[in-house]
CSV table of C-alpha atoms in Angstrom, one decimal:
chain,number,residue,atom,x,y,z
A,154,UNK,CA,3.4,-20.2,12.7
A,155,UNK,CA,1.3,-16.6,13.5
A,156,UNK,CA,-2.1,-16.8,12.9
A,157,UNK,CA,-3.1,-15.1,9.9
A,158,UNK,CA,-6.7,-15.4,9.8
A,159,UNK,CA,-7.4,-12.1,12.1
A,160,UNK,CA,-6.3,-9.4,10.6
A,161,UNK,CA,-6.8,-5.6,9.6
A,162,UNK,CA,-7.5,-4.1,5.9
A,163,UNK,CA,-5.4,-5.7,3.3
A,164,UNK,CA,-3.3,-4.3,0.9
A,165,UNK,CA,-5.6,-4.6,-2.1
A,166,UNK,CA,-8.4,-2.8,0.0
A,167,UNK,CA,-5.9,0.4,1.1
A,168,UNK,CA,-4.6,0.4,-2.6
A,169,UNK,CA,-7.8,0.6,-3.6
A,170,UNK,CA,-9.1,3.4,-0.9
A,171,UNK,CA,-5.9,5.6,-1.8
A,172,UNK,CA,-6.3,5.5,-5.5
A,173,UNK,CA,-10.3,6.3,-5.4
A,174,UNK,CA,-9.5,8.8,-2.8
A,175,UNK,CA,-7.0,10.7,-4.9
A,176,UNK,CA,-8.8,10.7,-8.0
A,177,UNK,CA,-11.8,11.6,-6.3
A,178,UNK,CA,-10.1,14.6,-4.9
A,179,UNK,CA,-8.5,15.8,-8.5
A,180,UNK,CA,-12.1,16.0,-9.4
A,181,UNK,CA,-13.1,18.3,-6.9
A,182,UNK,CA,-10.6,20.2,-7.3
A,183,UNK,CA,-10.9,20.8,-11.0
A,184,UNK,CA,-14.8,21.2,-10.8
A,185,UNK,CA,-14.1,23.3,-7.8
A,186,UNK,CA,-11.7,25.6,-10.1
A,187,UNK,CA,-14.0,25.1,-13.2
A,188,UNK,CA,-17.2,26.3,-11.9
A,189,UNK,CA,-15.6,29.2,-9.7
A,190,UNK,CA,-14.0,30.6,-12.9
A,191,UNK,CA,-16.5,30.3,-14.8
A,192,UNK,CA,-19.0,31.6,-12.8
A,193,UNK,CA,-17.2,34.6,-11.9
A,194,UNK,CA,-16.5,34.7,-15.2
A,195,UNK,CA,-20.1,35.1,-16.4
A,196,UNK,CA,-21.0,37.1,-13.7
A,197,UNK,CA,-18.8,39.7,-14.6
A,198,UNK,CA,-20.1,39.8,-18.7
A,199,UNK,CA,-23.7,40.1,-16.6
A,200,UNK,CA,-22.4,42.7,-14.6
A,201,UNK,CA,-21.9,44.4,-17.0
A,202,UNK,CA,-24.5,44.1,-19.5
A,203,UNK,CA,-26.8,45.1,-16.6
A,204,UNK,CA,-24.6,47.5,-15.7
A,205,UNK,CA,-25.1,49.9,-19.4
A,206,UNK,CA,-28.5,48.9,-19.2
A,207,UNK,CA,-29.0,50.8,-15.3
A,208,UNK,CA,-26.7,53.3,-17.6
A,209,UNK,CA,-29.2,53.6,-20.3
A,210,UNK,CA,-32.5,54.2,-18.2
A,211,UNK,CA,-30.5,57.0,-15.6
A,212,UNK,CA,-29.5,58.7,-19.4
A,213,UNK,CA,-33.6,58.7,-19.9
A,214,UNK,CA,-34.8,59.5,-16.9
A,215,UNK,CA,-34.2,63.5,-16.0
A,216,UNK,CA,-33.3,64.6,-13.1
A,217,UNK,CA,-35.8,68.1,-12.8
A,218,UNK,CA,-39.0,65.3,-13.4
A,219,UNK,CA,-37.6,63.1,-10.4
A,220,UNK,CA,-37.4,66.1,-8.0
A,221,UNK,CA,-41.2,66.8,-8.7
A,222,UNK,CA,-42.4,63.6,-8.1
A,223,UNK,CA,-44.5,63.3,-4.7
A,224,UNK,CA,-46.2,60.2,-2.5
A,225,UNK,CA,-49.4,60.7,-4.5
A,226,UNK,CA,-48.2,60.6,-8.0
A,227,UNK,CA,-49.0,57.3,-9.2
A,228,UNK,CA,-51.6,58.5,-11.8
A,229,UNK,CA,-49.8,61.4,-13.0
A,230,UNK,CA,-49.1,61.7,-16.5
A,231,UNK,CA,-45.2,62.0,-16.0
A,232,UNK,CA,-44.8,59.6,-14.0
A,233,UNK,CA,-47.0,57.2,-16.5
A,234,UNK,CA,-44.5,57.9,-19.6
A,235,UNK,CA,-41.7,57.9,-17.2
A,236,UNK,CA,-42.4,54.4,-16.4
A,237,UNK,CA,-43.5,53.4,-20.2
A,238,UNK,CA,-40.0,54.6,-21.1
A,239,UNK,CA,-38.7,52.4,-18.5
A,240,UNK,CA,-40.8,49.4,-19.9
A,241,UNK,CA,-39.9,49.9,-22.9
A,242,UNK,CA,-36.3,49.7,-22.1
A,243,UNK,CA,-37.0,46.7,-20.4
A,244,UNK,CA,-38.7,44.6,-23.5
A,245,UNK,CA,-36.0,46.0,-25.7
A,246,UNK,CA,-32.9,44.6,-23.4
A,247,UNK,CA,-34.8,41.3,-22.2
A,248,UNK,CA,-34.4,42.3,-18.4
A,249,UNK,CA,-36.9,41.0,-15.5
A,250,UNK,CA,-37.4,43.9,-14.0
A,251,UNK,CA,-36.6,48.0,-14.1
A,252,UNK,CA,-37.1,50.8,-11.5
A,253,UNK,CA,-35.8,54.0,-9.5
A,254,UNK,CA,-35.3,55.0,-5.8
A,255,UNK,CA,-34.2,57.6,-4.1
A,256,UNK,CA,-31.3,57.0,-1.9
A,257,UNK,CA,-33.2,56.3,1.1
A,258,UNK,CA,-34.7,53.3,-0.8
A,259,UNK,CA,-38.0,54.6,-1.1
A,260,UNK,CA,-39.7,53.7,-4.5
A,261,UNK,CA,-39.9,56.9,-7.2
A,262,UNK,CA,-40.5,55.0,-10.3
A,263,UNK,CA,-41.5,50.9,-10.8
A,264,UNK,CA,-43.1,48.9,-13.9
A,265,UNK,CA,-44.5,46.7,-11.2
A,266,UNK,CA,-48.2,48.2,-10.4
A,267,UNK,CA,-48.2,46.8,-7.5
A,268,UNK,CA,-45.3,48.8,-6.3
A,269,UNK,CA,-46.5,52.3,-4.8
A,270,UNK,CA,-44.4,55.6,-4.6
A,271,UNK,CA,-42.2,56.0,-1.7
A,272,UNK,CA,-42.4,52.5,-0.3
A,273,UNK,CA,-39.4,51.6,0.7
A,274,UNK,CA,-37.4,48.7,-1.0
A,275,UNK,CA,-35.8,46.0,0.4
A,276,UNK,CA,-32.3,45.3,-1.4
A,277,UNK,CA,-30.4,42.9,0.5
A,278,UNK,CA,-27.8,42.7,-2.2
A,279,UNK,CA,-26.9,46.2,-2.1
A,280,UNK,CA,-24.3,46.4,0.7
A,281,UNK,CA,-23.0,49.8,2.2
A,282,UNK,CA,-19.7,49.8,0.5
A,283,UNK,CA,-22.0,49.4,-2.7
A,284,UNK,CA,-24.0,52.6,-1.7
A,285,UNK,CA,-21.1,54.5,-1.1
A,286,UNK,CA,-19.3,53.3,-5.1
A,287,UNK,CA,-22.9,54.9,-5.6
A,288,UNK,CA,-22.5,57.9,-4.3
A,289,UNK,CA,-19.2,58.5,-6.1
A,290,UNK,CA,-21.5,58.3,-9.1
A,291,UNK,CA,-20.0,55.1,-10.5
A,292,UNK,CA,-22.9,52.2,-11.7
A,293,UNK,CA,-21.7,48.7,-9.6
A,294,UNK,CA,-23.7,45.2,-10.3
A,295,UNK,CA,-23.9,42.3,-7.6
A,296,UNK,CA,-23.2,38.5,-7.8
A,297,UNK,CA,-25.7,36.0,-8.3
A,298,UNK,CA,-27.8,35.5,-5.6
A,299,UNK,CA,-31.2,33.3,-5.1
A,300,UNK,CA,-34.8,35.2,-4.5
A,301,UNK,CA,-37.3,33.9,-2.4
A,302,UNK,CA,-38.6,32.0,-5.3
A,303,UNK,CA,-35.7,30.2,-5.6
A,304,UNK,CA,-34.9,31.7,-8.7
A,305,UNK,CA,-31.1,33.0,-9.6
A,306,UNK,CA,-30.8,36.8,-10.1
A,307,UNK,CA,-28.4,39.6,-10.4
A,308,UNK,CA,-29.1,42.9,-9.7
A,309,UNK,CA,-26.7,46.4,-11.0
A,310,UNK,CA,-27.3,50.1,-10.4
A,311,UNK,CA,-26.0,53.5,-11.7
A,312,UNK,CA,-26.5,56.7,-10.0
A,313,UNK,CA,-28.5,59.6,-10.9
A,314,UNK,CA,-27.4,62.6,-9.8
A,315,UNK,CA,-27.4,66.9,-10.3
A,316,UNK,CA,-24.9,69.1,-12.0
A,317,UNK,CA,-23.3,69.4,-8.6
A,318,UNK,CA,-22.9,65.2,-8.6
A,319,UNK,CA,-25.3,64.8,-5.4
A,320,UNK,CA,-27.1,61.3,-5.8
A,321,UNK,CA,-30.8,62.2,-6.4
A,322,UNK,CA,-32.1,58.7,-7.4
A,323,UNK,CA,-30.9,55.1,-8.2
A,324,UNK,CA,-31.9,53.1,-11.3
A,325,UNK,CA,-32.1,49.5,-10.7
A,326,UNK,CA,-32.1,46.5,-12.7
A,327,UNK,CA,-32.4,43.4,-12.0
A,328,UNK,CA,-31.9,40.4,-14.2
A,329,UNK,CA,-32.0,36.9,-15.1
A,330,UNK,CA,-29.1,35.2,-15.4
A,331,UNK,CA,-29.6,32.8,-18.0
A,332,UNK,CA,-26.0,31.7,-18.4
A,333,UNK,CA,-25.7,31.0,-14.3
A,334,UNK,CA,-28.6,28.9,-14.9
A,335,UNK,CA,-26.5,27.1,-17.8
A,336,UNK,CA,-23.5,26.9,-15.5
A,337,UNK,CA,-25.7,25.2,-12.5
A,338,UNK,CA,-26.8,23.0,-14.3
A,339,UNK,CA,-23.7,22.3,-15.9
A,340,UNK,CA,-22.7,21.7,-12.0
A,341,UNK,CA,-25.4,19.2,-11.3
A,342,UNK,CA,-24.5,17.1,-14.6
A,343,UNK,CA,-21.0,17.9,-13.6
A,344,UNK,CA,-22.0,15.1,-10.5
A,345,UNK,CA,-22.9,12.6,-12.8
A,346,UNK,CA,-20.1,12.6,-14.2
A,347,UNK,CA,-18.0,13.1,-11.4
A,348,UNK,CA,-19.8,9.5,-10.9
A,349,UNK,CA,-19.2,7.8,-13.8
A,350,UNK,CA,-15.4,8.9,-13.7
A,351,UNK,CA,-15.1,7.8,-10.0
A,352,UNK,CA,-17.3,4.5,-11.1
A,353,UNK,CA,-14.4,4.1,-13.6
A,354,UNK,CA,-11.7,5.5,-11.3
A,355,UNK,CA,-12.6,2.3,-9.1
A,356,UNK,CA,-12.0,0.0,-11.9
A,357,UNK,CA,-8.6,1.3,-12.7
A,358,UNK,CA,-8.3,1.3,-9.2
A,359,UNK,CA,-9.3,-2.5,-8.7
A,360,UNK,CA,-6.6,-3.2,-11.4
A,361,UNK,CA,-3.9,-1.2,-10.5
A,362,UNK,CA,-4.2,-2.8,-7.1
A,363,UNK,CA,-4.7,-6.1,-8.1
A,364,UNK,CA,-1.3,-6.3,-9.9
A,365,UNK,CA,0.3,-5.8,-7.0
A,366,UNK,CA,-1.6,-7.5,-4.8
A,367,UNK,CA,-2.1,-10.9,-6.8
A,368,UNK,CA,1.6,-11.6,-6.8
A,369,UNK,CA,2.1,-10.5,-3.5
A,370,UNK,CA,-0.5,-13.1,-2.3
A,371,UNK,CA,1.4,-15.8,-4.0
A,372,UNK,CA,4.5,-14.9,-3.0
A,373,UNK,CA,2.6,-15.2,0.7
A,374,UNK,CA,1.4,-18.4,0.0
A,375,UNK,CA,4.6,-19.8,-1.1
A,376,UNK,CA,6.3,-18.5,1.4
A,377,UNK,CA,3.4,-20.2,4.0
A,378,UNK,CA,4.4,-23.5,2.1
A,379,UNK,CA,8.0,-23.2,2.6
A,380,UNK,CA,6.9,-23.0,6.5
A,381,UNK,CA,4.8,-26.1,6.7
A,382,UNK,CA,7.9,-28.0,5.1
A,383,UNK,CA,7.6,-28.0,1.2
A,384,UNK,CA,10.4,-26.9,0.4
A,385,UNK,CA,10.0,-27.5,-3.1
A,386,UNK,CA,7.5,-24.6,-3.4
A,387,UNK,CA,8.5,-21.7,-5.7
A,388,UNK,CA,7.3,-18.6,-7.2
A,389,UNK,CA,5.9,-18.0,-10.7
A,390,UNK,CA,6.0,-14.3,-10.4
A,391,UNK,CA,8.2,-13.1,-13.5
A,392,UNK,CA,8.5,-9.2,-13.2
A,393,UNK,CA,10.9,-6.7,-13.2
A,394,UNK,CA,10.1,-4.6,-10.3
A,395,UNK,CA,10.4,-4.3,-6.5
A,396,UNK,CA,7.4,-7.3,-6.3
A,397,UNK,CA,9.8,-9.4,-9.0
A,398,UNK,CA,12.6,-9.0,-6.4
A,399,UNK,CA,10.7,-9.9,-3.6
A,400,UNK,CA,9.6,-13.1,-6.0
A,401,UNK,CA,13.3,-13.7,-6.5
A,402,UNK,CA,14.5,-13.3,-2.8
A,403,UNK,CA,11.8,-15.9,-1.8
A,404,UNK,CA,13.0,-18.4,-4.4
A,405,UNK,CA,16.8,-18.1,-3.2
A,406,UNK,CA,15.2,-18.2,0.4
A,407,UNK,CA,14.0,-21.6,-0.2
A,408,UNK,CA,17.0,-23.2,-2.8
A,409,UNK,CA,18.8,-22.4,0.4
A,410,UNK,CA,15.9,-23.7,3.2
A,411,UNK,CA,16.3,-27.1,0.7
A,412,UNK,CA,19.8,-27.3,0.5
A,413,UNK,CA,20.0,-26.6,4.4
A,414,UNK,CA,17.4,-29.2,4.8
A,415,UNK,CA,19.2,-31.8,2.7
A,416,UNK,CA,22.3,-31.0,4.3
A,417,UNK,CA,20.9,-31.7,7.9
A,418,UNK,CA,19.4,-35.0,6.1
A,419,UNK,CA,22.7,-36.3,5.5
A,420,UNK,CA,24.6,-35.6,8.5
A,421,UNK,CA,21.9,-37.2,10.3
A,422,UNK,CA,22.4,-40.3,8.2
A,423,UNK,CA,26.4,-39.6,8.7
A,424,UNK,CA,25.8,-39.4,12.5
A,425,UNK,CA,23.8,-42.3,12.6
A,426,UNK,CA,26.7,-44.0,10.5
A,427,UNK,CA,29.5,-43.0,13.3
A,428,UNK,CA,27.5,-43.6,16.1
A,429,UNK,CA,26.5,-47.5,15.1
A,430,UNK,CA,29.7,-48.5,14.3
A,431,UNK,CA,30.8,-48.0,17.7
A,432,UNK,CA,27.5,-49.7,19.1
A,433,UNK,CA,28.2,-52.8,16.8
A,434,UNK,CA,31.8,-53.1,18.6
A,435,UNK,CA,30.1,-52.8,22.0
A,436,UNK,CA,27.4,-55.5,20.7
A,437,UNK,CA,30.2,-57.9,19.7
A,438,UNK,CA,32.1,-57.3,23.0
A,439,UNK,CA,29.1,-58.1,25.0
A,440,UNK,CA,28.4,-61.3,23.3
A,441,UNK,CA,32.3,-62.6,23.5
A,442,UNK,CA,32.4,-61.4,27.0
A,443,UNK,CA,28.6,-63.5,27.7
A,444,UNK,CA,30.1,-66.4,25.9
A,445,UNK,CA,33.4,-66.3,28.0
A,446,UNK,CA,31.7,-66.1,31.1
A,447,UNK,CA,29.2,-68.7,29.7
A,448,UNK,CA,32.7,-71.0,29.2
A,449,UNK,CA,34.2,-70.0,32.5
A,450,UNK,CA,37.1,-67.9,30.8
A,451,UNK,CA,37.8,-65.3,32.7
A,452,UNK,CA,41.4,-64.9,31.5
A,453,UNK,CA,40.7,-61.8,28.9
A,454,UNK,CA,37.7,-60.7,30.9
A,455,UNK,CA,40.3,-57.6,31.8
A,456,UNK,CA,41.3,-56.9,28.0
A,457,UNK,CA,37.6,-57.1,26.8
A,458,UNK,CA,36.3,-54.7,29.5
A,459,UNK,CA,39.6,-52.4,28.6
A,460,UNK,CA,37.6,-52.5,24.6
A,461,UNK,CA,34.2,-51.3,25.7
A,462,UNK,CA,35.5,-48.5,27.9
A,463,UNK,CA,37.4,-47.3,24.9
A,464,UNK,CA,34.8,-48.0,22.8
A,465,UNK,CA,32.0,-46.2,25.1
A,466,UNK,CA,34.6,-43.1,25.5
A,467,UNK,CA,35.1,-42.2,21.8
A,468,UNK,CA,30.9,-42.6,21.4
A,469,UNK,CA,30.9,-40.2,24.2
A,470,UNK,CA,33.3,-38.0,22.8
A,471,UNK,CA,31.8,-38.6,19.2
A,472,UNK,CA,28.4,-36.9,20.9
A,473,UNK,CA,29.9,-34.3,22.7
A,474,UNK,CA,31.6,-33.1,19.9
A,475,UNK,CA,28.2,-33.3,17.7
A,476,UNK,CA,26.2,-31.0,20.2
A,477,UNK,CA,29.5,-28.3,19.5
A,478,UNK,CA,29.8,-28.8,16.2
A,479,UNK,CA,29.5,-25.4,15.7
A,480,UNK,CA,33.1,-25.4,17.4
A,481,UNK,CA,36.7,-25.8,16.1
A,482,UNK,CA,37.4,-29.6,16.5
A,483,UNK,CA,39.9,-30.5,19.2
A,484,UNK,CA,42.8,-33.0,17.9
A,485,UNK,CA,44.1,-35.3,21.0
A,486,UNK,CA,47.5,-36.1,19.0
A,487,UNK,CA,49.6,-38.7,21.0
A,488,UNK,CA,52.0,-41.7,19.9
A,489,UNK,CA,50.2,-44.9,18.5
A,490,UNK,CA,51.3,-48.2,17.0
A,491,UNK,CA,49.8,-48.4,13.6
A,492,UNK,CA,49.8,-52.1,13.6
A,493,UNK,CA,48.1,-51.8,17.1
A,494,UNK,CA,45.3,-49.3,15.8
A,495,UNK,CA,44.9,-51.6,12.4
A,496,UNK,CA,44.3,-55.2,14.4
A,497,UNK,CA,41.7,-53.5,16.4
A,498,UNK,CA,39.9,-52.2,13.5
A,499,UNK,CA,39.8,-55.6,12.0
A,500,UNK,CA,38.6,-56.9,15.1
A,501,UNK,CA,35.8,-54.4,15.1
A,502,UNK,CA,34.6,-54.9,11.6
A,503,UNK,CA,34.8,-58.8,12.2
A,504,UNK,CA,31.5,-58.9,14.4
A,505,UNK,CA,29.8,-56.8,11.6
A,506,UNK,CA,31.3,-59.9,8.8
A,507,UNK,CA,30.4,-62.1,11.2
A,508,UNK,CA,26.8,-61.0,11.4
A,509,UNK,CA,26.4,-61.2,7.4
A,510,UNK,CA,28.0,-64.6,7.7
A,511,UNK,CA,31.4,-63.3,5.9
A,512,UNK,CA,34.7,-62.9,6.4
A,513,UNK,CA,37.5,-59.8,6.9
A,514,UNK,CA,41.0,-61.1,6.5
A,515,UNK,CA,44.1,-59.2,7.3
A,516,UNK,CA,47.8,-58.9,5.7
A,517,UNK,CA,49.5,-56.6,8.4
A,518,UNK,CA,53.8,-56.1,8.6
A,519,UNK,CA,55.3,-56.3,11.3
A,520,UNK,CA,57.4,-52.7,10.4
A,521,UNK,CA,54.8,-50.5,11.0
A,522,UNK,CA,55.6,-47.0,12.5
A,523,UNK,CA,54.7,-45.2,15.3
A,524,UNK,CA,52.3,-42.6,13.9
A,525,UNK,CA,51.4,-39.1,16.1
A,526,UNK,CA,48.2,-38.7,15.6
A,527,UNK,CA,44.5,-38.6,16.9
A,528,UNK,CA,43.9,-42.5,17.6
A,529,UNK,CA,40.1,-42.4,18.2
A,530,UNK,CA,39.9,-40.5,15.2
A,531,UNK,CA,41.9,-42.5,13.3
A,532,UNK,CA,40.5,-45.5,14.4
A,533,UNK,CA,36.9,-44.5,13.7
A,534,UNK,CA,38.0,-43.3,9.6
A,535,UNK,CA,39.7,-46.8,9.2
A,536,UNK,CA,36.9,-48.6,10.7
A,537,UNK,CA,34.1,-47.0,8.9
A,538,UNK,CA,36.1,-47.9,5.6
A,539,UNK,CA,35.9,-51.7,6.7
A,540,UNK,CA,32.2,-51.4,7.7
A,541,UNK,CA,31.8,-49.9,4.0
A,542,UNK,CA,33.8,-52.4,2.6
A,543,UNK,CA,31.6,-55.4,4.7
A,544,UNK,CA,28.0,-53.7,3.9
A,545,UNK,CA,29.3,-53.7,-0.2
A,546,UNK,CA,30.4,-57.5,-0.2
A,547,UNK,CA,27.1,-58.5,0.9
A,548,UNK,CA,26.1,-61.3,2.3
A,549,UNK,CA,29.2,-63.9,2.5
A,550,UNK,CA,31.0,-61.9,1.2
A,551,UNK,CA,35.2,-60.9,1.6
A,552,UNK,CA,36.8,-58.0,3.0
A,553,UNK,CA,40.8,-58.5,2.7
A,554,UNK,CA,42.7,-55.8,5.0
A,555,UNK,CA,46.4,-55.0,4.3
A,556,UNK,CA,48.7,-52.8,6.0
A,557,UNK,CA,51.9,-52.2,5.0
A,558,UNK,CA,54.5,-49.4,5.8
């Protein structure tokens, strides 16, 4: 029998694996999908909204006031009520923060205090391609992106330019995305559930598996007892699916292992019948040939010894043909006196009587034929009738043997 006690991940574990796997990967996917449409969904309502508001403060900022700004006008009345009327657009759209460059990126216009004229802004956001949309006079926005702070932003711009449409100066704006915020954090309880459901997926998983697995186990274990001889084992699986089939094939496996084993049961016994019958005969010749030596008869010694060689020769043949079974039988058909083969039938079965102190009388004509046929054969099917016959009287018992033609 293979040992089964090493031995890689089972079924149940790779069911398991597979199903956790697959549903973990659906919810990837969909939060993958979910969160990228919806996020480039919001950021393009943002975009926009930021977008009219750059719109809004370019409308309100004029173009012959930018050109006279200079490095040292901070102070300067203008550039104070330019920058109120950028505050004020600020408070009344809710953005973080407002201001106005020149296209070299150096400052012209900023609520922030702290921000002087003509230093020169960093906007890592604002790509080339993006500059150039700007020069063409159309307003673009960004994406989100993450400051320094770590806080989420989007920025947009819109051009300001002469009545010739050369870029003079760049409003930007720059906002807080409120909904991205929603949306990430949407993500991040997104996880937990992502948990819960693969908490759950694992469950259904453990169940789906199991149902397979369980009767697969059993049918494995019957199958194991069916190997260490109990052949009476069966399976209790009652389905109507490929693991039902298997269940069924095992059960018609072994009604055929115990029918096979009860067959080899009784030809053992039906061997052991032919091949004693033969070794009573040689018993009983040995003891009439010991007592005729014992008497100093040596008249039939010849005839007797004639018996056993017959007698040894069909045992022989009995067990050759037994180890080719498998074979055709061979017939050895010649002429025999039935009265011949009948008298040393009866003088077989008459040790056997003998031995349970009974008796085997004979009624044989004299008319008998000459039969073609196999003697040893016939010999041995007549004699294991008497023997029969003998073992079913019992004890003192009487066997009467006629043969007539």
């Amino acid at each position: 029998m293979p040992d089964l006690t090493s031995r890689g991940p089972s079924i149940f574990v790779k069911q398991v694996a597979i199903y956790l796997l697959l549903i973990l990967a659906v919810l990837a996917v969909m939060g993958r999908l979910f969160f990228s449409t919806a996020r480039d969904h919001l950021e393009e309502e943002v975009g926009r909204r930021l977008e009219y508001v750059a719109r809004i403060a370019a409308r309100y900022t004029p173009v012959e006031r930018l050109v006279l700004i200079r490095a040292d006008d901070d102070e300067a009345r203008m550039v104070l009520r330019l920058e109120q009327k950028l505050d004020e657009i600020r408070e009344a759209t809710g953005i973080y923060r407002l201001f106005v460059f020149r296209p070299d990126r150096s400052a012209l216009l900023d609520i922030d205090p702290s921000i002087r004229i003509g230093s020169v802004y960093e906007i890592p956001q604002l790509s080339a391609d993006d500059e150039g949309q700007l020069h063409a006079g159309v307003a673009i926005h960004t994406v989100g992106y993450t400051t320094t702070g770590g806080e989420l932003r989007m920025s947009a711009f819109a051009p300001i330019t002469d009545e010739e449409g050369d870029l003079i100066a760049v409003v930007g704006v720059e906002g807080s995305t409120r909904e991205l915020q929603i949306v990430e954090q949407m993500r991040d309880r997104l996880y937990w559930i992502a948990a819960g459901c693969a908490a759950a997926a694992l469950l259904v998983a453990l169940f789906a598996a199991r149902s397979i697995t369980g009767p697969i186990r059993h049918i494995a274990a019957v199958a194991q007892r069916l190997g260490g001889g109990e052949y009476s084992a069966r399976t209790s699986v009652q389905r109507h699916d490929e693991v039902g089939q298997l269940a069924q094939s095992v059960n018609h496996m072994a009604e055929q292992i115990s029918d096979r084993d009860a067959a080899l049961k009784e030809m053992a016994a039906s061997v052991a019948h032919e091949i004693r019958n033969p070794l009573n005969s040689i018993q009983l010749l040995l003891v009439v040939l010991s007592e005729d030596i014992a008497a100093g008869k040596t008249d039939d010694h010849e005839a007797t010894l004639r018996t056993l060689r017959y007698e040894v020769n069909k045992l022989n043949r009995f067990v050759d043909e037994f180890l080719t079974y498998s074979r055709p039988m061979t017939l050895i058909e010649d002429d025999v006196d039935a009265g011949v083969v009948v008298q040393n039938v009866i003088d077989m079965a008459t040790g056997e009587a003998q031995q349970r102190e009974g008796k085997v009388t004979q009624e044989v004509s004299a008319d008998l034929p000459t039969l073609r046929v196999d003697r040893q054969r016939l010999e041995q099917s007549l004699l294991n009738l008497v023997i029969n016959a003998v073992q079913a009287a019992g004890s003192g018992g009487l066997v009467e043997a006629r043969a007539r033609a």
